[in-house]
mmCIF file of N, CA, C and O and ligand atoms in Angstrom:
data_model
loop_
_atom_site.group_PDB
_atom_site.id
_atom_site.type_symbol
_atom_site.label_atom_id
_atom_site.label_comp_id
_atom_site.label_asym_id
_atom_site.label_seq_id
_atom_site.Cartn_x
_atom_site.Cartn_y
_atom_site.Cartn_z
ATOM 1 N N MET A 297 0.894 -1.274 0.063
ATOM 2 C CA MET A 297 0.028 0.012 0.246
ATOM 3 C C MET A 297 0.604 1.202 0.060
ATOM 4 O O MET A 297 1.452 1.834 1.213
ATOM 5 N N ALA A 298 1.737 1.376 -1.267
ATOM 6 C CA ALA A 298 2.380 2.701 -1.306
ATOM 7 C C ALA A 298 1.363 3.791 -1.465
ATOM 8 O O ALA A 298 0.730 4.013 -2.580
ATOM 9 N N GLU A 299 1.575 4.882 -0.463
ATOM 10 C CA GLU A 299 0.640 6.282 -0.658
ATOM 11 C C GLU A 299 1.630 6.767 -1.260
ATOM 12 O O GLU A 299 2.733 7.453 -1.232
ATOM 13 N N GLU A 300 0.722 7.758 -2.614
ATOM 14 C CA GLU A 300 1.747 8.687 -2.670
ATOM 15 C C GLU A 300 1.921 9.996 -2.308
ATOM 16 O O GLU A 300 0.700 10.407 -1.965
ATOM 17 N N PRO A 301 2.979 10.627 -2.330
ATOM 18 C CA PRO A 301 3.261 11.926 -0.993
ATOM 19 C C PRO A 301 1.946 13.069 -2.005
ATOM 20 O O PRO A 301 2.311 12.641 -3.344
ATOM 21 N N SER A 302 1.548 13.620 -1.332
ATOM 22 C CA SER A 302 0.873 14.678 -1.490
ATOM 23 C C SER A 302 1.301 15.848 -2.148
ATOM 24 O O SER A 302 1.315 16.471 -3.038
ATOM 25 N N VAL A 303 2.630 16.156 -1.715
ATOM 26 C CA VAL A 303 3.624 17.375 -1.683
ATOM 27 C C VAL A 303 4.480 16.204 -2.506
ATOM 28 O O VAL A 303 5.576 15.727 -1.489
ATOM 29 N N THR A 304 5.386 17.277 -3.748
ATOM 30 C CA THR A 304 6.782 15.999 -3.905
ATOM 31 C C THR A 304 7.697 17.649 -4.215
ATOM 32 O O THR A 304 6.718 18.658 -4.410
ATOM 33 N N LEU A 305 9.011 17.239 -3.808
ATOM 34 C CA LEU A 305 9.548 18.145 -4.518
ATOM 35 C C LEU A 305 9.931 17.633 -5.855
ATOM 36 O O LEU A 305 10.543 16.685 -6.207
ATOM 37 N N ASP A 306 10.080 18.933 -6.403
ATOM 38 C CA ASP A 306 10.768 18.483 -7.728
ATOM 39 C C ASP A 306 12.012 19.180 -8.371
ATOM 40 O O ASP A 306 12.925 19.744 -8.492
ATOM 41 N N LEU A 307 13.066 17.841 -8.150
ATOM 42 C CA LEU A 307 14.440 18.023 -7.752
ATOM 43 C C LEU A 307 14.967 17.131 -9.545
ATOM 44 O O LEU A 307 15.055 16.588 -9.935
ATOM 45 N N ASP A 308 16.369 17.871 -9.245
ATOM 46 C CA ASP A 308 17.722 17.772 -10.007
ATOM 47 C C ASP A 308 18.687 16.694 -9.853
ATOM 48 O O ASP A 308 19.130 17.756 -9.172
ATOM 49 N N TYR A 309 18.010 15.807 -9.741
ATOM 50 C CA TYR A 309 19.122 15.013 -8.530
ATOM 51 C C TYR A 309 20.402 15.247 -9.180
ATOM 52 O O TYR A 309 21.298 14.755 -8.033
ATOM 53 N N ASP A 310 20.516 15.323 -9.973
ATOM 54 C CA ASP A 310 22.283 15.397 -10.726
ATOM 55 C C ASP A 310 23.183 16.305 -9.988
ATOM 56 O O ASP A 310 24.144 16.440 -9.650
ATOM 57 N N LYS A 311 22.168 17.272 -10.040
ATOM 58 C CA LYS A 311 22.663 19.116 -9.264
ATOM 59 C C LYS A 311 22.694 19.248 -7.606
ATOM 60 O O LYS A 311 23.188 20.222 -7.056
ATOM 61 N N ILE A 312 22.216 18.014 -7.207
ATOM 62 C CA ILE A 312 22.278 18.293 -5.729
ATOM 63 C C ILE A 312 23.524 17.803 -4.840
ATOM 64 O O ILE A 312 24.367 17.137 -5.086
ATOM 65 N N GLU A 313 23.465 19.102 -4.215
ATOM 66 C CA GLU A 313 24.488 18.906 -2.885
ATOM 67 C C GLU A 313 24.178 18.144 -1.723
ATOM 68 O O GLU A 313 25.098 17.530 -1.038
ATOM 69 N N TYR A 314 23.260 18.671 -1.520
ATOM 70 C CA TYR A 314 22.779 18.033 -0.234
ATOM 71 C C TYR A 314 21.193 17.586 -0.361
ATOM 72 O O TYR A 314 20.530 18.399 -0.805
ATOM 73 N N ALA A 315 21.038 16.332 0.464
ATOM 74 C CA ALA A 315 19.691 16.012 0.762
ATOM 75 C C ALA A 315 19.589 15.216 1.962
ATOM 76 O O ALA A 315 20.363 14.134 1.914
ATOM 77 N N THR A 316 18.682 15.064 2.402
ATOM 78 C CA THR A 316 18.082 14.395 3.424
ATOM 79 C C THR A 316 16.708 14.545 3.313
ATOM 80 O O THR A 316 15.610 14.600 3.267
ATOM 81 N N ASN A 317 16.375 12.975 4.266
ATOM 82 C CA ASN A 317 14.968 12.336 3.964
ATOM 83 C C ASN A 317 14.635 11.771 5.663
ATOM 84 O O ASN A 317 15.819 10.690 5.586
ATOM 85 N N ARG A 318 14.043 12.532 6.280
ATOM 86 C CA ARG A 318 13.920 11.472 7.718
ATOM 87 C C ARG A 318 12.463 12.060 8.322
ATOM 88 O O ARG A 318 11.657 12.108 7.698
ATOM 89 N N GLU A 319 12.130 10.766 9.055
ATOM 90 C CA GLU A 319 11.209 10.986 10.002
ATOM 91 C C GLU A 319 11.256 12.462 10.759
ATOM 92 O O GLU A 319 12.414 12.293 11.590
ATOM 93 N N LEU A 320 9.846 12.576 10.906
ATOM 94 C CA LEU A 320 9.840 13.452 12.249
ATOM 95 C C LEU A 320 8.824 13.030 13.208
ATOM 96 O O LEU A 320 8.040 12.170 12.865
ATOM 97 N N GLU A 321 9.340 13.021 14.828
ATOM 98 C CA GLU A 321 8.426 12.247 15.723
ATOM 99 C C GLU A 321 7.541 13.356 16.328
ATOM 100 O O GLU A 321 7.829 14.831 16.534
ATOM 101 N N ASN A 322 6.511 13.064 16.589
ATOM 102 C CA ASN A 322 5.694 13.642 17.683
ATOM 103 C C ASN A 322 6.150 14.018 19.199
ATOM 104 O O ASN A 322 7.126 13.073 19.055
ATOM 105 N N ASP A 323 5.737 13.996 19.515
ATOM 106 C CA ASP A 323 5.432 14.156 21.421
ATOM 107 C C ASP A 323 5.835 13.012 21.847
ATOM 108 O O ASP A 323 6.422 12.777 22.798
ATOM 109 N N GLU A 324 4.891 12.117 21.455
ATOM 110 C CA GLU A 324 5.222 10.651 21.919
ATOM 111 C C GLU A 324 6.419 9.528 21.471
ATOM 112 O O GLU A 324 6.169 8.840 21.840
ATOM 113 N N GLY A 325 6.737 10.544 20.188
ATOM 114 C CA GLY A 325 8.099 9.938 19.691
ATOM 115 C C GLY A 325 7.516 8.889 18.679
ATOM 116 O O GLY A 325 8.338 8.236 18.090
ATOM 117 N N GLU A 326 6.217 8.716 18.411
ATOM 118 C CA GLU A 326 5.868 8.217 16.831
ATOM 119 C C GLU A 326 6.135 9.136 16.158
ATOM 120 O O GLU A 326 6.438 10.213 15.618
ATOM 121 N N SER A 327 7.043 8.321 14.474
ATOM 122 C CA SER A 327 7.242 8.821 13.781
ATOM 123 C C SER A 327 6.112 9.440 12.856
ATOM 124 O O SER A 327 5.566 8.136 12.051
ATOM 125 N N THR A 328 5.179 10.058 12.545
ATOM 126 C CA THR A 328 4.574 10.320 12.319
ATOM 127 C C THR A 328 4.799 11.226 11.020
ATOM 128 O O THR A 328 3.307 11.860 10.329
ATOM 129 N N GLY A 329 5.608 11.748 10.784
ATOM 130 C CA GLY A 329 5.723 13.292 10.128
ATOM 131 C C GLY A 329 7.466 12.203 9.346
ATOM 132 O O GLY A 329 8.099 11.525 9.336
ATOM 133 N N PHE A 330 7.694 13.897 8.349
ATOM 134 C CA PHE A 330 8.669 13.625 7.526
ATOM 135 C C PHE A 330 9.409 14.555 6.963
ATOM 136 O O PHE A 330 8.649 15.610 6.892
ATOM 137 N N ALA A 331 10.386 15.206 6.746
ATOM 138 C CA ALA A 331 10.747 15.533 6.553
ATOM 139 C C ALA A 331 12.025 15.735 4.808
ATOM 140 O O ALA A 331 12.901 14.546 5.503
ATOM 141 N N LYS A 332 12.029 16.100 4.028
ATOM 142 C CA LYS A 332 12.782 15.967 2.817
ATOM 143 C C LYS A 332 13.457 16.948 2.629
ATOM 144 O O LYS A 332 12.859 18.364 2.985
ATOM 145 N N VAL A 333 14.775 17.188 2.679
ATOM 146 C CA VAL A 333 15.057 18.125 2.472
ATOM 147 C C VAL A 333 16.456 18.683 1.582
ATOM 148 O O VAL A 333 17.028 17.400 1.570
ATOM 149 N N ALA A 334 16.369 19.519 0.657
ATOM 150 C CA ALA A 334 17.732 19.209 -0.645
ATOM 151 C C ALA A 334 18.162 20.535 -0.676
ATOM 152 O O ALA A 334 17.339 21.532 -0.636
ATOM 153 N N SER A 335 19.033 20.890 -1.645
ATOM 154 C CA SER A 335 19.841 21.725 -1.500
ATOM 155 C C SER A 335 20.845 21.572 -3.111
ATOM 156 O O SER A 335 21.148 20.780 -2.710
ATOM 157 N N TYR A 336 20.684 22.968 -3.853
ATOM 158 C CA TYR A 336 21.904 22.548 -4.838
ATOM 159 C C TYR A 336 23.086 23.386 -4.609
ATOM 160 O O TYR A 336 24.201 23.458 -5.117
ATOM 161 N N ASP A 337 23.017 24.356 -3.767
ATOM 162 C CA ASP A 337 24.212 25.250 -3.458
ATOM 163 C C ASP A 337 24.417 25.225 -1.695
ATOM 164 O O ASP A 337 25.007 26.294 -1.730
ATOM 165 N N MET A 338 23.953 25.525 -0.859
ATOM 166 C CA MET A 338 24.119 24.440 0.541
ATOM 167 C C MET A 338 23.810 25.996 1.317
ATOM 168 O O MET A 338 24.093 26.885 2.209
ATOM 169 N N GLU A 339 23.028 26.626 -0.143
ATOM 170 C CA GLU A 339 22.136 28.340 0.672
ATOM 171 C C GLU A 339 20.848 28.088 0.736
ATOM 172 O O GLU A 339 19.937 28.471 1.550
ATOM 173 N N MET A 340 20.437 27.962 0.025
ATOM 174 C CA MET A 340 18.882 27.820 -0.772
ATOM 175 C C MET A 340 18.220 26.396 -0.651
ATOM 176 O O MET A 340 19.146 25.695 -1.493
ATOM 177 N N PHE A 341 17.398 26.243 0.618
ATOM 178 C CA PHE A 341 17.032 24.633 0.830
ATOM 179 C C PHE A 341 15.879 24.396 0.514
ATOM 180 O O PHE A 341 14.709 25.593 0.928
ATOM 181 N N MET A 342 15.112 23.598 -0.065
ATOM 182 C CA MET A 342 13.810 23.387 -0.374
ATOM 183 C C MET A 342 12.971 22.078 0.117
ATOM 184 O O MET A 342 14.117 21.336 0.716
ATOM 185 N N TYR A 343 12.373 22.084 0.829
ATOM 186 C CA TYR A 343 12.097 20.997 1.687
ATOM 187 C C TYR A 343 10.452 20.799 1.449
ATOM 188 O O TYR A 343 9.764 21.336 1.169
ATOM 189 N N VAL A 344 10.199 19.526 1.875
ATOM 190 C CA VAL A 344 8.898 18.846 2.040
ATOM 191 C C VAL A 344 8.523 18.641 3.578
ATOM 192 O O VAL A 344 9.496 18.199 3.860
ATOM 193 N N ILE A 345 7.226 19.376 4.065
ATOM 194 C CA ILE A 345 7.619 18.580 5.579
ATOM 195 C C ILE A 345 5.848 17.913 5.671
ATOM 196 O O ILE A 345 5.468 18.901 5.296
ATOM 197 N N LYS A 346 5.913 16.748 6.300
ATOM 198 C CA LYS A 346 5.174 16.402 6.927
ATOM 199 C C LYS A 346 4.821 16.849 8.408
ATOM 200 O O LYS A 346 5.720 16.028 8.950
ATOM 201 N N CYS A 347 4.031 17.460 8.628
ATOM 202 C CA CYS A 347 4.124 18.011 10.460
ATOM 203 C C CYS A 347 3.871 16.167 11.101
ATOM 204 O O CYS A 347 2.843 16.047 11.312
ATOM 205 N N PRO A 348 4.531 16.027 12.034
ATOM 206 C CA PRO A 348 4.289 15.355 13.123
ATOM 207 C C PRO A 348 3.103 15.561 13.860
ATOM 208 O O PRO A 348 3.051 14.608 14.219
ATOM 209 N N TYR A 349 3.014 16.737 14.297
ATOM 210 C CA TYR A 349 1.829 16.955 15.053
ATOM 211 C C TYR A 349 0.898 16.974 14.638
ATOM 212 O O TYR A 349 -0.428 16.771 15.035
ATOM 213 N N CYS A 350 0.418 17.825 13.218
ATOM 214 C CA CYS A 350 -1.062 17.490 12.506
ATOM 215 C C CYS A 350 -1.256 16.780 11.321
ATOM 216 O O CYS A 350 -2.327 16.720 10.599
ATOM 217 N N GLY A 351 0.232 16.350 10.811
ATOM 218 C CA GLY A 351 -0.132 15.739 9.437
ATOM 219 C C GLY A 351 -0.071 16.531 8.207
ATOM 220 O O GLY A 351 -0.363 15.960 7.120
ATOM 221 N N HIS A 352 -0.296 18.057 8.458
ATOM 222 C CA HIS A 352 -0.230 18.869 7.371
ATOM 223 C C HIS A 352 0.958 18.669 6.513
ATOM 224 O O HIS A 352 1.933 18.825 7.063
ATOM 225 N N GLU A 353 1.319 18.759 5.308
ATOM 226 C CA GLU A 353 2.430 18.561 4.392
ATOM 227 C C GLU A 353 2.043 19.919 3.870
ATOM 228 O O GLU A 353 1.276 20.482 3.174
ATOM 229 N N PHE A 354 3.433 20.326 3.803
ATOM 230 C CA PHE A 354 3.666 21.451 3.157
ATOM 231 C C PHE A 354 4.912 21.741 2.297
ATOM 232 O O PHE A 354 6.230 21.188 3.093
ATOM 233 N N LYS A 355 5.202 22.472 1.337
ATOM 234 C CA LYS A 355 7.035 22.541 0.577
ATOM 235 C C LYS A 355 6.971 24.268 0.610
ATOM 236 O O LYS A 355 6.324 24.876 0.574
ATOM 237 N N ASP A 356 8.307 24.495 0.480
ATOM 238 C CA ASP A 356 8.686 25.745 0.849
ATOM 239 C C ASP A 356 10.036 25.761 0.253
ATOM 240 O O ASP A 356 10.407 24.607 0.490
ATOM 241 N N GLU A 357 11.061 26.930 0.145
ATOM 242 C CA GLU A 357 12.056 26.680 0.501
ATOM 243 C C GLU A 357 12.693 28.054 1.272
ATOM 244 O O GLU A 357 11.910 29.254 0.672
ATOM 245 N N GLU A 358 13.704 28.048 1.247
ATOM 246 C CA GLU A 358 14.258 29.691 2.336
ATOM 247 C C GLU A 358 15.467 28.883 2.451
ATOM 248 O O GLU A 358 16.376 27.775 2.048
ATOM 249 N N GLU A 359 16.290 30.430 2.431
ATOM 250 C CA GLU A 359 18.119 29.996 2.920
ATOM 251 C C GLU A 359 17.946 29.729 4.360
ATOM 252 O O GLU A 359 17.520 30.262 5.452
ATOM 253 N N LEU A 360 18.422 28.274 4.955
ATOM 254 C CA LEU A 360 19.030 27.852 5.869
ATOM 255 C C LEU A 360 20.019 28.252 6.637
ATOM 256 O O LEU A 360 20.808 27.909 5.629
ATOM 257 N N GLY A 361 20.245 29.041 7.443
ATOM 258 C CA GLY A 361 21.535 29.590 8.214
ATOM 259 C C GLY A 361 21.934 28.400 9.244
ATOM 260 O O GLY A 361 21.922 27.016 8.838
ATOM 261 N N SER A 362 22.859 28.448 9.685
ATOM 262 C CA SER A 362 23.228 27.312 10.596
ATOM 263 C C SER A 362 22.490 26.081 11.417
ATOM 264 O O SER A 362 21.497 26.908 11.722
ATOM 265 N N ARG A 363 22.888 25.761 11.628
ATOM 266 C CA ARG A 363 21.965 24.181 11.919
ATOM 267 C C ARG A 363 21.643 24.364 13.630
ATOM 268 O O ARG A 363 22.653 24.795 14.315
ATOM 269 N N PRO A 364 20.743 23.965 14.203
ATOM 270 C CA PRO A 364 19.806 22.977 13.548
ATOM 271 C C PRO A 364 18.280 24.028 13.114
ATOM 272 O O PRO A 364 18.422 25.002 13.716
ATOM 273 N N TRP A 365 18.103 23.650 12.417
ATOM 274 C CA TRP A 365 16.952 24.085 11.872
ATOM 275 C C TRP A 365 15.834 23.800 12.218
ATOM 276 O O TRP A 365 15.232 22.619 12.427
ATOM 277 N N TRP A 366 15.116 24.835 12.703
ATOM 278 C CA TRP A 366 13.751 24.418 12.646
ATOM 279 C C TRP A 366 12.478 25.283 11.820
ATOM 280 O O TRP A 366 12.667 26.240 11.558
ATOM 281 N N ILE A 367 11.680 24.648 11.054
ATOM 282 C CA ILE A 367 10.942 24.674 10.206
ATOM 283 C C ILE A 367 9.327 24.606 10.880
ATOM 284 O O ILE A 367 8.816 23.747 11.910
ATOM 285 N N SER A 368 8.580 25.944 11.071
ATOM 286 C CA SER A 368 7.308 25.310 11.680
ATOM 287 C C SER A 368 5.957 25.341 10.844
ATOM 288 O O SER A 368 6.021 25.422 10.199
ATOM 289 N N CYS A 369 5.576 25.105 11.171
ATOM 290 C CA CYS A 369 4.487 24.434 10.525
ATOM 291 C C CYS A 369 3.253 25.122 9.748
ATOM 292 O O CYS A 369 2.887 26.024 11.425
ATOM 293 N N PRO A 370 2.970 25.718 9.231
ATOM 294 C CA PRO A 370 1.733 26.602 8.580
ATOM 295 C C PRO A 370 -0.002 26.402 9.192
ATOM 296 O O PRO A 370 -0.397 27.579 9.335
ATOM 297 N N ASN A 371 0.146 25.140 9.988
ATOM 298 C CA ASN A 371 -1.055 24.988 10.130
ATOM 299 C C ASN A 371 -1.328 24.937 11.590
ATOM 300 O O ASN A 371 -2.236 25.668 12.120
ATOM 301 N N CYS A 372 -0.539 24.121 12.213
ATOM 302 C CA CYS A 372 -0.870 24.306 14.098
ATOM 303 C C CYS A 372 0.540 25.326 14.523
ATOM 304 O O CYS A 372 0.588 25.158 15.265
ATOM 305 N N ASP A 373 1.770 25.615 13.304
ATOM 306 C CA ASP A 373 2.289 26.533 14.038
ATOM 307 C C ASP A 373 3.552 25.769 15.147
ATOM 308 O O ASP A 373 4.171 26.758 15.813
ATOM 309 N N ARG A 374 3.701 24.687 15.080
ATOM 310 C CA ARG A 374 4.480 24.269 16.032
ATOM 311 C C ARG A 374 6.084 23.699 14.872
ATOM 312 O O ARG A 374 5.713 23.803 14.007
ATOM 313 N N SER A 375 6.495 23.874 15.667
ATOM 314 C CA SER A 375 8.393 23.614 15.083
ATOM 315 C C SER A 375 8.228 22.567 14.952
ATOM 316 O O SER A 375 8.774 21.902 15.761
ATOM 317 N N SER A 376 9.448 22.111 14.121
ATOM 318 C CA SER A 376 10.207 20.599 13.747
ATOM 319 C C SER A 376 11.765 20.966 14.103
ATOM 320 O O SER A 376 11.717 21.738 13.386
ATOM 321 N N ASN A 377 12.713 20.333 14.440
ATOM 322 C CA ASN A 377 13.534 20.519 14.328
ATOM 323 C C ASN A 377 14.031 18.979 12.898
ATOM 324 O O ASN A 377 14.177 17.869 13.508
ATOM 325 N N ILE A 378 14.653 20.348 12.205
ATOM 326 C CA ILE A 378 15.400 19.526 11.219
ATOM 327 C C ILE A 378 17.353 19.186 11.489
ATOM 328 O O ILE A 378 17.766 19.989 10.827
ATOM 329 N N TYR A 379 17.559 18.411 12.036
ATOM 330 C CA TYR A 379 18.836 18.561 11.792
ATOM 331 C C TYR A 379 19.621 17.745 11.005
ATOM 332 O O TYR A 379 18.779 16.505 10.282
ATOM 333 N N ARG A 380 20.838 17.309 10.810
ATOM 334 C CA ARG A 380 21.698 16.730 9.559
ATOM 335 C C ARG A 380 21.648 15.482 10.263
ATOM 336 O O ARG A 380 22.377 15.218 10.682
ATOM 337 N N ILE A 381 21.352 14.674 9.104
ATOM 338 C CA ILE A 381 21.255 13.352 9.127
ATOM 339 C C ILE A 381 22.593 13.329 8.501
ATOM 340 O O ILE A 381 23.604 14.014 7.826
ATOM 341 N N LYS A 382 24.199 12.365 8.940
ATOM 342 C CA LYS A 382 25.024 12.109 9.083
ATOM 343 C C LYS A 382 25.016 11.777 7.677
ATOM 344 O O LYS A 382 25.010 10.253 7.476
ATOM 345 N N ASP A 383 25.698 12.259 6.531
ATOM 346 C CA ASP A 383 25.816 11.554 5.465
ATOM 347 C C ASP A 383 27.411 11.390 4.918
ATOM 348 O O ASP A 383 27.495 10.634 3.839
ATOM 349 N N LYS A 384 27.797 11.464 5.631
ATOM 350 C CA LYS A 384 29.069 10.390 5.892
ATOM 351 C C LYS A 384 29.478 9.279 6.920
ATOM 352 O O LYS A 384 29.484 9.968 7.983
ATOM 353 N N ALA A 385 29.284 8.351 6.623
ATOM 354 C CA ALA A 385 29.393 7.414 7.049
ATOM 355 C C ALA A 385 30.831 7.677 8.115
ATOM 356 O O ALA A 385 32.277 7.530 6.990
ATOM 357 N N GLU A 386 30.996 7.392 9.360
ATOM 358 C CA GLU A 386 31.963 7.555 9.854
ATOM 359 C C GLU A 386 32.700 5.659 10.285
ATOM 360 O O GLU A 386 32.278 4.916 10.645
ATOM 361 N N LYS A 387 33.235 5.861 8.948
ATOM 362 C CA LYS A 387 34.172 4.095 9.316
ATOM 363 C C LYS A 387 34.934 4.213 9.909
ATOM 364 O O LYS A 387 36.140 5.169 10.210
ATOM 365 N N GLU A 388 34.712 3.345 10.897
ATOM 366 C CA GLU A 388 36.138 3.109 11.849
ATOM 367 C C GLU A 388 36.034 1.731 11.428
ATOM 368 O O GLU A 388 35.825 0.660 11.431
ATOM 369 N N ILE A 389 37.630 1.570 11.693
ATOM 370 C CA ILE A 389 37.996 0.000 11.371
ATOM 371 C C ILE A 389 38.162 -0.536 12.520
ATOM 372 O O ILE A 389 39.702 0.102 12.985
ATOM 373 N N LYS A 390 37.790 -1.280 12.685
ATOM 374 C CA LYS A 390 37.504 -2.307 13.984
ATOM 375 C C LYS A 390 38.674 -3.247 13.622
ATOM 376 O O LYS A 390 38.503 -4.171 12.242
ATOM 377 N N GLU A 391 39.522 -3.259 14.079
ATOM 378 C CA GLU A 391 40.177 -4.642 14.084
ATOM 379 C C GLU A 391 39.476 -5.811 14.590
ATOM 380 O O GLU A 391 39.319 -5.804 16.473
ATOM 381 N N THR A 392 38.911 -6.921 14.321
ATOM 382 C CA THR A 392 38.744 -8.215 15.442
ATOM 383 C C THR A 392 39.987 -8.117 16.379
ATOM 384 O O THR A 392 40.722 -8.839 15.841
ATOM 385 N N PRO A 393 39.741 -8.408 17.470
ATOM 386 C CA PRO A 393 40.557 -9.385 18.631
ATOM 387 C C PRO A 393 40.535 -10.736 18.648
ATOM 388 O O PRO A 393 39.934 -11.050 19.043
ATOM 389 N N ASP A 394 41.629 -10.962 17.551
ATOM 390 C CA ASP A 394 41.820 -12.497 17.848
ATOM 391 C C ASP A 394 42.950 -12.800 18.649
ATOM 392 O O ASP A 394 43.050 -14.366 18.902
ATOM 393 N N ASN A 395 43.013 -12.202 19.456
ATOM 394 C CA ASN A 395 44.408 -12.592 20.897
ATOM 395 C C ASN A 395 43.994 -12.349 22.061
ATOM 396 O O ASN A 395 44.196 -11.067 22.694
ATOM 397 N N VAL A 396 42.556 -12.319 22.328
ATOM 398 C CA VAL A 396 42.011 -11.564 23.137
ATOM 399 C C VAL A 396 41.847 -13.186 24.838
ATOM 400 O O VAL A 396 41.554 -13.938 24.639
ATOM 401 N N ASP A 397 42.986 -12.426 25.864
ATOM 402 C CA ASP A 397 43.086 -13.331 26.874
ATOM 403 C C ASP A 397 42.137 -12.769 27.704
ATOM 404 O O ASP A 397 41.677 -12.181 28.130
ATOM 405 N N VAL A 398 41.312 -14.376 28.274
ATOM 406 C CA VAL A 398 40.434 -14.291 29.247
ATOM 407 C C VAL A 398 40.578 -14.408 30.283
ATOM 408 O O VAL A 398 41.559 -15.384 30.536
HETATM 409 ZN ZN1 LIG B 194 1.447 20.958 11.921
#
């Protein structure tokens, strides 16, 4: 049962510098919303938000400064914190301890 999102971003994925897609949680910690944020130049960001509090979906674009970003829902006026997902995997080379003395 794939639901078509009612609001989508029209993006040129070849030019995107940054994109994130994360779930937003309501007060109960349930993932009832989402945030899709993308940027071509790391200055102007386009986003689609589904408000986790009221379910309202909206899209907009604005210049977002330093993180964390707070984007408020135009319907219920509550803000969601859009923090950045680590897009660089921090690779830790873990050596397998093969000489473990117990
Ligand atoms: Zn809302």
